Coordinates of C-alpha atoms in Angstrom, one line a residue:
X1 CA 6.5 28.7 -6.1
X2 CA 4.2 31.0 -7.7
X3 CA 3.6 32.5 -11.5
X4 CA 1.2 35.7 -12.2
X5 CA -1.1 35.8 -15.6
X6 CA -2.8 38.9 -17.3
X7 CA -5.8 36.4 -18.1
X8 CA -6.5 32.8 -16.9
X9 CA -5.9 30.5 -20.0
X10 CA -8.9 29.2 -22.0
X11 CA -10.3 25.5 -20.6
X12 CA -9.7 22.6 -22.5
X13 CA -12.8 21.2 -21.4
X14 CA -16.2 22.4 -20.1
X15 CA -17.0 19.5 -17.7
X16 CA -16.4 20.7 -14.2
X17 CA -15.8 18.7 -10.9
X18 CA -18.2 20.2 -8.2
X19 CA -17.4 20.8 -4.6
X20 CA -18.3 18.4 -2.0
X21 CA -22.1 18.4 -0.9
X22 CA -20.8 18.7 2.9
X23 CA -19.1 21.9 2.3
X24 CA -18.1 24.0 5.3
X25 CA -18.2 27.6 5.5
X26 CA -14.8 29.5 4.3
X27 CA -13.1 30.7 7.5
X28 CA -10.8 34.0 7.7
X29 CA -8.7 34.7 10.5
X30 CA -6.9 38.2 11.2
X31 CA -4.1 37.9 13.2
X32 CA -2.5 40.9 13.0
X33 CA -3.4 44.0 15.2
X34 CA -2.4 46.6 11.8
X35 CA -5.0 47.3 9.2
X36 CA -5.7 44.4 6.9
X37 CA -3.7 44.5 3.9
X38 CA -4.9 44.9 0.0
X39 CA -6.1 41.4 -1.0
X40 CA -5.3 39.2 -4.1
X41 CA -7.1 37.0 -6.1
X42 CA -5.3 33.5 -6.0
X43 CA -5.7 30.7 -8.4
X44 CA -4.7 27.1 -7.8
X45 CA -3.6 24.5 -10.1
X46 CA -3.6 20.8 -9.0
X47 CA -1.4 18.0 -10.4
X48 CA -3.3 14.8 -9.3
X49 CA -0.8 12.1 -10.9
X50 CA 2.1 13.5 -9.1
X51 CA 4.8 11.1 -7.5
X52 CA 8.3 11.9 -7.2
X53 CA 10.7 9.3 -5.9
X54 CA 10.1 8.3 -2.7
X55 CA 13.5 6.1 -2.1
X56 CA 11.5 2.8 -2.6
X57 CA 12.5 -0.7 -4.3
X58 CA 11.7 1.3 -7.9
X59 CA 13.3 -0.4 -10.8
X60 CA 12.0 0.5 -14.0
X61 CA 11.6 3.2 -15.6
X62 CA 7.9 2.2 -16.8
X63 CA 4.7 4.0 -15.7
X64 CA 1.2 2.8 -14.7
X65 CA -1.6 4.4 -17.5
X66 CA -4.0 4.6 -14.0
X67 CA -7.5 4.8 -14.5
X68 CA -9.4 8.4 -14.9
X69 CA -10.6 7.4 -10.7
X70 CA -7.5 7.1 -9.5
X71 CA -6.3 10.7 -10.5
X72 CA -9.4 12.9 -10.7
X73 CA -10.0 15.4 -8.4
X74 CA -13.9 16.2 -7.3
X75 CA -13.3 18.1 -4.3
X76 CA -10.3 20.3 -2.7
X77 CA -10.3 22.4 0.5
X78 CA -7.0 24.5 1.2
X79 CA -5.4 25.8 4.3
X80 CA -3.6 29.1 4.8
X81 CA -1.1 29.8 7.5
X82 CA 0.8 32.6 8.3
X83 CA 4.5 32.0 7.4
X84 CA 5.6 34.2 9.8
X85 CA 3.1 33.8 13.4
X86 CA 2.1 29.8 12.2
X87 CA -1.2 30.8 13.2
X88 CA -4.5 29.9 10.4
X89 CA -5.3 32.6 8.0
X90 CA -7.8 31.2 6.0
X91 CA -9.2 28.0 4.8
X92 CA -11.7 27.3 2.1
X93 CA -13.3 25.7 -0.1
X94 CA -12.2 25.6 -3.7
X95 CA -14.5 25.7 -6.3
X96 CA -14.9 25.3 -10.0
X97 CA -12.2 22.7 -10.3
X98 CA -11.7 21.7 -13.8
X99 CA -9.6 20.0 -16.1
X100 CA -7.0 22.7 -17.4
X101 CA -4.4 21.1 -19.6
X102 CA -1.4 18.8 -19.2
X103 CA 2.8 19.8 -18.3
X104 CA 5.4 18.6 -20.7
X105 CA 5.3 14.9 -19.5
X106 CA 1.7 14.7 -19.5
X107 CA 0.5 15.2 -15.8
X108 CA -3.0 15.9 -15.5
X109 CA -3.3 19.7 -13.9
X110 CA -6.5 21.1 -12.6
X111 CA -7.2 24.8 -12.4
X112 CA -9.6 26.3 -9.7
X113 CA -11.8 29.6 -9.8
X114 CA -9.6 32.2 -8.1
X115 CA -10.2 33.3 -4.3
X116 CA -9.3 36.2 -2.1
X117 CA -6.8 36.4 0.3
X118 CA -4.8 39.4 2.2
X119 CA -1.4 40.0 0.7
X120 CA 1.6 38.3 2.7
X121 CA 3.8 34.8 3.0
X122 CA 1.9 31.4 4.0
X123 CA 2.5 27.7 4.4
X124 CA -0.1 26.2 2.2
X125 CA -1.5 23.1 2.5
X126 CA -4.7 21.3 0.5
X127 CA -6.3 18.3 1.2
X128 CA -8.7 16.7 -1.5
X129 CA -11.8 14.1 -2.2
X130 CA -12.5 14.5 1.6
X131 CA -14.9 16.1 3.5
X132 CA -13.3 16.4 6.4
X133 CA -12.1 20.0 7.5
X134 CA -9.2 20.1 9.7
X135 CA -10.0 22.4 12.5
X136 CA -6.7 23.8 14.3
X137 CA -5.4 27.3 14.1
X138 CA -1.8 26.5 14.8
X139 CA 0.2 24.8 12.1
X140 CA 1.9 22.2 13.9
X141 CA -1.3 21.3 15.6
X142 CA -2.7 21.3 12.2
X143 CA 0.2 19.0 10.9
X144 CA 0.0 16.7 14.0
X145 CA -4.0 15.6 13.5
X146 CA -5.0 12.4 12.6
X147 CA -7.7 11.3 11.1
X148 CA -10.5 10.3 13.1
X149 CA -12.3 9.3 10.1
X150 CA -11.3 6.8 7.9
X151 CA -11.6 4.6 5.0
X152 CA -14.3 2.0 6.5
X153 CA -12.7 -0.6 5.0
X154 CA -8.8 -0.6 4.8
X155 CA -8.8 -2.5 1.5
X156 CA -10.3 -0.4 -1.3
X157 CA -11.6 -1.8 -4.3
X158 CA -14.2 0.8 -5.2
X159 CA -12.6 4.2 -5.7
X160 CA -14.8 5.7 -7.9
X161 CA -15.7 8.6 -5.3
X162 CA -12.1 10.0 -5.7
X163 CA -9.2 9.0 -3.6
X164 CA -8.2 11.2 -1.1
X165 CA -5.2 13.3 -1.8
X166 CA -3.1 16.2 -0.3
X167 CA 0.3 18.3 -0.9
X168 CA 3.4 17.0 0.7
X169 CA 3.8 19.5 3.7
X170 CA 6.6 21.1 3.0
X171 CA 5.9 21.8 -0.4
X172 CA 4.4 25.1 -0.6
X173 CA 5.8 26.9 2.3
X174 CA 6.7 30.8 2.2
X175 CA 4.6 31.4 -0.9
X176 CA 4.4 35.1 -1.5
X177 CA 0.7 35.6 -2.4
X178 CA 1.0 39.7 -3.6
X179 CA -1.1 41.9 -5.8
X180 CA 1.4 43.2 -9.1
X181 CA 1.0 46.3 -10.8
X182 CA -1.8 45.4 -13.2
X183 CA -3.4 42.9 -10.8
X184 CA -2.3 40.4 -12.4
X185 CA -4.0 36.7 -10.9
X186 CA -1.4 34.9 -8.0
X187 CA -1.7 31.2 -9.8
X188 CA -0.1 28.6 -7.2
X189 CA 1.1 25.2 -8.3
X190 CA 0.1 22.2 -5.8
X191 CA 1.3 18.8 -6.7
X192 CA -1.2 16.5 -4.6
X193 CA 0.0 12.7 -3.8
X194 CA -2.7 9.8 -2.6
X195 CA -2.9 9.0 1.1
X196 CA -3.5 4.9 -0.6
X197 CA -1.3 2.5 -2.0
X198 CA -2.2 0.5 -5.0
X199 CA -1.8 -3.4 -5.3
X200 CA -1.5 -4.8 -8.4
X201 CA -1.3 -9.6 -7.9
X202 CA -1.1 -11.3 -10.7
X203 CA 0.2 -14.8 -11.8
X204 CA 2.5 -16.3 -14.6
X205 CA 0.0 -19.2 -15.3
X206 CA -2.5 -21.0 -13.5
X207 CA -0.4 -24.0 -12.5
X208 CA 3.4 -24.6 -11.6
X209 CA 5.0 -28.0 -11.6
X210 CA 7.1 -29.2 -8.4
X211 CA 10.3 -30.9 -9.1
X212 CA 12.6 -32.8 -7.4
X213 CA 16.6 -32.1 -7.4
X214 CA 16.8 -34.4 -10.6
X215 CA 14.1 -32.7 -12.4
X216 CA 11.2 -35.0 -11.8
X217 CA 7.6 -33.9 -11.3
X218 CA 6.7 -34.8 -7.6
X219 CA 3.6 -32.4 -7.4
X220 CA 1.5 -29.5 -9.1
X221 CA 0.3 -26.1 -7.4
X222 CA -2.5 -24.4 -9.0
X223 CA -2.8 -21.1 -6.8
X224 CA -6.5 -19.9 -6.8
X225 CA -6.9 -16.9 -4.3
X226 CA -4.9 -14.4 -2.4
X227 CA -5.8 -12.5 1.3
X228 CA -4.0 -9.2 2.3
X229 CA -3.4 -9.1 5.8
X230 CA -2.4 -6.3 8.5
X231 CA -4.4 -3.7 6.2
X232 CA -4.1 -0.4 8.6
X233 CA -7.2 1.7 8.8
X234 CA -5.9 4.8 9.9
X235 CA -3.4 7.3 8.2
X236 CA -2.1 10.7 8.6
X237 CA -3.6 14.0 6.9
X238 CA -0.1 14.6 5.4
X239 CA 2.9 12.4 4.9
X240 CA 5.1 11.9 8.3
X241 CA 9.0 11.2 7.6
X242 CA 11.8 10.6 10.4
X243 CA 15.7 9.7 10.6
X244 CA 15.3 6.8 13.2
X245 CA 17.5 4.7 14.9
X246 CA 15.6 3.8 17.7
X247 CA 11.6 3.5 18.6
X248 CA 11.7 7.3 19.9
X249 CA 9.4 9.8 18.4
X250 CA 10.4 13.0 17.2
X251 CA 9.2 16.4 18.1
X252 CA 7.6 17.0 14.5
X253 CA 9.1 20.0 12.2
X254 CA 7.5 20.8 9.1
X255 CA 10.9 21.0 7.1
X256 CA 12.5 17.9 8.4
X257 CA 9.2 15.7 8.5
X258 CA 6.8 16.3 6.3
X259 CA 9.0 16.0 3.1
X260 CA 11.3 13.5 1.2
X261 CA 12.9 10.6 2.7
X262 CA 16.8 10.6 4.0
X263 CA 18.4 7.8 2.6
X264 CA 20.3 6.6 5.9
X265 CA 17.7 5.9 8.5
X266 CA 15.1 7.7 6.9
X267 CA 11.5 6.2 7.5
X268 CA 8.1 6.9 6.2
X269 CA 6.0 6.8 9.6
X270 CA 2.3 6.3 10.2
X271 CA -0.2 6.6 12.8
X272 CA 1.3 3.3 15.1
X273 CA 3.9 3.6 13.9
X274 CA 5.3 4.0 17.4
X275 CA 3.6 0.7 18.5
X276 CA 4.7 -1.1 16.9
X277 CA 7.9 -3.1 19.3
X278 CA 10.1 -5.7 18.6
X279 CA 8.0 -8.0 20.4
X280 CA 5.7 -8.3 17.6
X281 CA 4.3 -11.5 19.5
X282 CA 2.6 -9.8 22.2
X283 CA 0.6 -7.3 19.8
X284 CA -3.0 -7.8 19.9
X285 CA -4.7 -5.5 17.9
X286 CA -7.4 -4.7 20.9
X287 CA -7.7 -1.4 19.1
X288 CA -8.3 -2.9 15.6
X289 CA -6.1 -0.3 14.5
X290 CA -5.5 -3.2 11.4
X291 CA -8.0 -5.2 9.6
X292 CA -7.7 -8.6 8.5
X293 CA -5.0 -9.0 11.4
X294 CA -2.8 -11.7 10.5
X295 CA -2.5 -14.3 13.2
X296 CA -6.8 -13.7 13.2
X297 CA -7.0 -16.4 10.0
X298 CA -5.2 -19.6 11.3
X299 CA -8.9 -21.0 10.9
X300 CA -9.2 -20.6 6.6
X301 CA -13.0 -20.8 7.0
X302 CA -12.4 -17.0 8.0
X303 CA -10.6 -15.5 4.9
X304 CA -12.0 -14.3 2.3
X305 CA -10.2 -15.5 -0.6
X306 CA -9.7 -13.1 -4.0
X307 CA -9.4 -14.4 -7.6
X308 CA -6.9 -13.3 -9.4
X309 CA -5.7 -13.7 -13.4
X310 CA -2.6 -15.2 -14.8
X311 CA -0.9 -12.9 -17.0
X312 CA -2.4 -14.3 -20.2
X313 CA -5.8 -13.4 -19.4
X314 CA -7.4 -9.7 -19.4
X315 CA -7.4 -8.0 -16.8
X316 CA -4.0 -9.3 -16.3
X317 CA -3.5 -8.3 -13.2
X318 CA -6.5 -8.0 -9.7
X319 CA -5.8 -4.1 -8.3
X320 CA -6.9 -3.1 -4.8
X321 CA -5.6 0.0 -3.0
X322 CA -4.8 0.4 0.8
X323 CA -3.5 2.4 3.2
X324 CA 0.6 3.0 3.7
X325 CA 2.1 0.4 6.6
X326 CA 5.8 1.2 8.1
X327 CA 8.0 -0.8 11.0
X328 CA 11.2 0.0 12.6
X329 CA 13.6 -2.2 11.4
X330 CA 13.5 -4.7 14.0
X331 CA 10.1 -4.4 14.5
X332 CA 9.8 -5.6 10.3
X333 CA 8.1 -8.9 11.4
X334 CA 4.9 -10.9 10.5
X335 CA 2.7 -9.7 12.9
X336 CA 2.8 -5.8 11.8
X337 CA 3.7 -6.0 7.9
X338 CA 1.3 -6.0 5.6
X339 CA 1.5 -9.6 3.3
X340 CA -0.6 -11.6 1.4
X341 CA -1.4 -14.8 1.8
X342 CA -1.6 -17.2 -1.5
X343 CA -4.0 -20.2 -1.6
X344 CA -3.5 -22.8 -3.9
X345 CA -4.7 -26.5 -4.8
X346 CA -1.5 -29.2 -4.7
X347 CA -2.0 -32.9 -6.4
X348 CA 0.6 -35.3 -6.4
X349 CA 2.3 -36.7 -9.0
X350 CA 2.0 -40.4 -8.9
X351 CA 3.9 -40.7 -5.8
X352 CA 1.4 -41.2 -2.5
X353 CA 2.6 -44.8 -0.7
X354 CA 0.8 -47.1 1.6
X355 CA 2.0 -49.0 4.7
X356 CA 0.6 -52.4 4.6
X357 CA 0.1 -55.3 7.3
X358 CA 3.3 -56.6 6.9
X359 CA 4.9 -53.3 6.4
X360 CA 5.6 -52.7 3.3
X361 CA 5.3 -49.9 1.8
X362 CA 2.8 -49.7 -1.8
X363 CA 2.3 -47.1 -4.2
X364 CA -1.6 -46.2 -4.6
X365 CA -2.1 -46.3 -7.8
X366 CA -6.2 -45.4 -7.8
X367 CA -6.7 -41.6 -6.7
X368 CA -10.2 -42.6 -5.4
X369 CA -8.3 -44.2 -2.5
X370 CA -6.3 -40.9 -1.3
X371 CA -6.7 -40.5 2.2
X372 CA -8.2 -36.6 3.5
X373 CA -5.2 -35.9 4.6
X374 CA -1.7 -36.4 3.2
X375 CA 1.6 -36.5 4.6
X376 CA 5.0 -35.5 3.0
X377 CA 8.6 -36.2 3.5
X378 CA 11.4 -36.2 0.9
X379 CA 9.3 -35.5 -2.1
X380 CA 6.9 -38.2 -1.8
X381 CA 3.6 -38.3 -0.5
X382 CA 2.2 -41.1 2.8
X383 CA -1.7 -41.9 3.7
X384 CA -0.6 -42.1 7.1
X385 CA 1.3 -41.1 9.7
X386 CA 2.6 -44.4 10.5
X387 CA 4.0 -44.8 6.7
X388 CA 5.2 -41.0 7.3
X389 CA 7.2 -42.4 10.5
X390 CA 8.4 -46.2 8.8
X391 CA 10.0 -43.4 5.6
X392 CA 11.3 -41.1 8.3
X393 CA 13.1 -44.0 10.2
X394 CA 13.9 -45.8 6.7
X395 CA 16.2 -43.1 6.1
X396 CA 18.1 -43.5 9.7
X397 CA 16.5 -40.4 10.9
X398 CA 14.8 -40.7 13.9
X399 CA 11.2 -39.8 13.7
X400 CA 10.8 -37.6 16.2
X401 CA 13.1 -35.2 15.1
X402 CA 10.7 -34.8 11.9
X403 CA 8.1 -32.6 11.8
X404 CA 5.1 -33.5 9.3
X405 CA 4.2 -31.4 6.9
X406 CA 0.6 -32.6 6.4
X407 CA -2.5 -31.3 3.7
X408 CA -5.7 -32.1 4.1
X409 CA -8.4 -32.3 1.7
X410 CA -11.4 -30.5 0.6
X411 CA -14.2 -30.3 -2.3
X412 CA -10.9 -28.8 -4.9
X413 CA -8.3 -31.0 -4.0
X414 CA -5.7 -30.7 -1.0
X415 CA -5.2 -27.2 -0.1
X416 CA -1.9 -25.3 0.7
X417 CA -0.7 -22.0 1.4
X418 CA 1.8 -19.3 0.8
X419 CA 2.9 -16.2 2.3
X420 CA 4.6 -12.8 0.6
X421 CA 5.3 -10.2 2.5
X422 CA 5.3 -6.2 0.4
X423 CA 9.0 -5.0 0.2
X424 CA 9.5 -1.3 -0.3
X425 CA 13.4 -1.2 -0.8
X426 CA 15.1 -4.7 -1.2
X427 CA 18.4 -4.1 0.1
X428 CA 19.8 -6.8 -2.2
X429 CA 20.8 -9.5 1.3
X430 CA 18.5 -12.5 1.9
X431 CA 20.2 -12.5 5.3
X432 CA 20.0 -9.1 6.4
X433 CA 16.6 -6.9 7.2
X434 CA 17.2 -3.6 5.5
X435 CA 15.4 0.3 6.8
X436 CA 12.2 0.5 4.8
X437 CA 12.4 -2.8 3.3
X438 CA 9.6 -4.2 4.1
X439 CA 6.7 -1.4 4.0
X440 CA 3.9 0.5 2.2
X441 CA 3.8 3.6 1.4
X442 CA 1.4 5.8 -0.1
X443 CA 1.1 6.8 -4.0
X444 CA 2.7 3.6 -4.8
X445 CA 2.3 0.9 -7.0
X446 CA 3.5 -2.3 -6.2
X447 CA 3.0 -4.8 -8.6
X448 CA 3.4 -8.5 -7.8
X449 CA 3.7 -11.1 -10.3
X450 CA 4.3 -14.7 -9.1
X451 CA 6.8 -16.2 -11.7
X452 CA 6.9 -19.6 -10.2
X453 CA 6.6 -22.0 -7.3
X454 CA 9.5 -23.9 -6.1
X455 CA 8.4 -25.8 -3.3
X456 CA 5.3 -26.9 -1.3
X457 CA 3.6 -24.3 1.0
X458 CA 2.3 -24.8 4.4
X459 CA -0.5 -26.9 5.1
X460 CA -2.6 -24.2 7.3
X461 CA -2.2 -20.1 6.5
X462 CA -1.2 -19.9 9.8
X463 CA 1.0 -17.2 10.8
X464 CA 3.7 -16.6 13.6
X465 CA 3.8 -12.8 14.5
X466 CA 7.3 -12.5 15.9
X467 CA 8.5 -14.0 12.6
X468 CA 11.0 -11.9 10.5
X469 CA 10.2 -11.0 6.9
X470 CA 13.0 -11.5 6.2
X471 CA 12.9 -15.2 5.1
X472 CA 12.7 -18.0 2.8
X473 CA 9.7 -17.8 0.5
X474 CA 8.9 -20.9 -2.5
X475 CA 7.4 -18.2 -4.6
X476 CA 9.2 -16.7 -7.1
X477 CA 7.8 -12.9 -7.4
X478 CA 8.5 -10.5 -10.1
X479 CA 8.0 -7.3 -7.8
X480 CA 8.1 -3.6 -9.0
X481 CA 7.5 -0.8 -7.1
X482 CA 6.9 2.1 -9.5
X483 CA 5.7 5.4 -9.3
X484 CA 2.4 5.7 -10.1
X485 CA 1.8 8.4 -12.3
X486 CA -0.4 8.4 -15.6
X487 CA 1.7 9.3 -18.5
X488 CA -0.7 7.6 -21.1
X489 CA -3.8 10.3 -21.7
X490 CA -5.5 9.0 -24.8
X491 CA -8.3 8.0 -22.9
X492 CA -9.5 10.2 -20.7
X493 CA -12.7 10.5 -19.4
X494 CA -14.2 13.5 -17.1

């Protein structure tokens, strides 16, 4: 947990990261009643990449390069609490953080200038790139805040002030902190992980072709835009974990739920975690606890739509970053998981029909004379509903029993739309929802790469809360959740 050194090793660079400008005074709490004990100097070293396995869908062994914003550290603050009484011992402000060095795999470390602290065993705990200061002077009350203040916008694309950051909980508890014979310097190791997830959309090319079960061309997709929907905007200081099996919270315990994740019921758990019901139908979001709330955009005039590259272009793939996002496993429905939403231009292939005056039915050969809004059945394309109803019944069908799938057109063609929602751990069964599998969770990467299109999407984004994730999807995604470390330091700028 701890290392001493006769003299703090030289710095490998001279650039350093200045404290916050809303810097709080250092605070120093003696809670025991004997005469304060020798101090010791304490020096911390902070690995900003870090990102162990988090039991997630990961499955490759490759390694995001990450941008020098995504892993730099301008700010730290860091807690000490008695190991013994829980109460607060000290919390400060750390200063002169600077780029120290890399480990053997080529995480980025930062070393701090040393502070003073009595001689004993704490639980240690920093937070970083926040000004926020945590005021409690028990620990568990300390581990049980939330933030009051939050990202202002729960999808991130500017990150250049730092992302915020903190030590898992349990990571650093019962460090001695102890003066050695030649006063040697206490140097602590604190591996911090990003409160944000990152989101990496891309697309295999610009258009897909539609076929029909004989391999003909029916239609085209071209998909230009995506929307992220049920974005949370609140998160916990340090990462909540729980063995559920129902929608009962725990009494929190810093060893038990504040570290890894159990694999047999184990959950990641955010703020609302807990409010998140099977009844996803009857959630409103009065609180606006999410932004960009799905069933909010069944009018498209109200999303904001985000271009995105096909793989063959640079940048290959549209990042954003946003906050972690975890349901019960019943509760794993459309109206709390966080999805995107694809928007695309569809043209037919040669195939939209006419019902004339006598009631035959005639191919419209001149796209000038397509209707504004389309009707589909059976891989062909009607300008009416009545031709829609005379091919329904033409195939012995009754027509009511059909519901029309119907696009309608705009300035770029007729419009359609398809939904993806983030898994986290694929259980590997279409048919059966899985614990964690559909979810976000912080310092990951998920990386989404559309591969192809197999069928039309739905005319509207509309979405149906109490819908299951788990479902039948036309697009074919290349997804990899990875951790998301830097491993490639060539370019590194401070």
């Amino acid at each position: 947990m701890f290392q001493f050194k006769k003299n703090l090793s030289p710095l490998l660079f001279a650039i350093a990261f200045l404290c916050s400008c809303s810097q709080t005074e250092d605070i120093t709490v003696n809670n025991s009643k004997e005469n304060k004990p020798e101090d010791s100097k304490v020096v911390f070293r902070l690995q900003s990449n870090f990102s162990t396995a988090t039991r997630s869908a990961e499955d490759s062994h490759e390694y995001s390069q990450g941008t020098a914003d995504e892993y730099k550290v301008n700010s730290a603050r860091v807690y000490f609490f008695d190991n013994g009484t829980k109460l607060l011992a000290k919390s400060a402000q750390l200063s002169g953080i600077t780029f120290f060095g890399t480990d053997g795999s080529g995480n980025i470390i930062y070393e701090t200038d040393p502070i003073t602290l009595p001689n004993g065993t704490y639980d240690i705990f920093v937070t970083a790139n926040t000004n926020r200061q945590i005021k409690k002077d028990k620990e568990d009350l300390f581990l049980a805040d939330i933030d009051s203040i939050t990202y202002t916008q729960a999808l991130i694309e500017d990150i250049s002030g730092g992302i915020i950051m903190t030590n898992r909980a349990s990571d650093n508890v019962a460090t001695e902190i102890r003066k050695s014979n030649n006063n040697d310097v206490n140097v602590i190791d604190i591996l911090l992980e990003r409160v944000l997830a990152r989101l990496d959309v891309a697309k295999k090319s610009e258009t897909f072709e539609l076929t029909d079960n004989k391999g003909a061309q029916y239609a085209s997709i071209t998909l230009d835009g995506y929307h992220i929907v049920n974005l949370p905007k609140y998160y916990y200081s340090f990462r909540h974990t729980a063995v559920l099996t129902s929608l009962n919270e725990p009494q929190w315990d810093l060893m038990t739920h504040f570290g890894n994740v159990v694999d047999v019921n184990g959950y990641v758990v955010d703020p609302y975690f807990f409010k998140k019901t099977i009844d996803a139908s009857a959630f409103t979001n009065a609180d606006k606890y999410y932004e960009k709330f799905a069933v909010d955009y069944n009018d498209p005039d109200h999303v904001k739509w985000s271009s995105f590259n096909a793989v063959s272009q640079t940048p290959n793939y549209k990042t954003a970053y946003c906050l972690e996002n975890c349901c019960l496993l019943p509760a794993q429905k459309n109206g709390y998981s966080t999805g995107v939403i694809f928007r695309a231009i569809m043209e037919p292939y040669n195939n939209v029909y006419h019902l004339d005056n006598s009631g035959k039915m005639e191919l419209v050969t001149d796209k000038t004379l397509y209707p504004e809004v389309l009707y589909y059945f059976q891989h062909k394309f009607y300008d009416s509903a009545e031709a829609l109803a005379a091919a329904v019944s033409a195939t012995g069908s009754p027509s009511n029993t059909y519901q029309a799938r119907k696009f309608e057109k705009t300035d770029d063609g007729y419009r359609c739309y398809y939904k993806y929602w983030i898994r986290h751990l694929d259980n590997m069964n279409n048919t059966e929802m899985g614990v964690m599998e559909f979810a976000v969770v912080r310092n990951n990467l998920y990386r989404m790469l559309i591969t192809n299109v197999s069928d039309l999407g739905d005319g509207t984004p509309e979405i149906i809360p109490d819908t299951p994730d788990e479902g039948e999807t036309y697009l074919k995604v290349e997804l990899n959740v990875k951790p998301w470390i830097v491993r490639d330091l060539t370019d590194i700028v401070l």
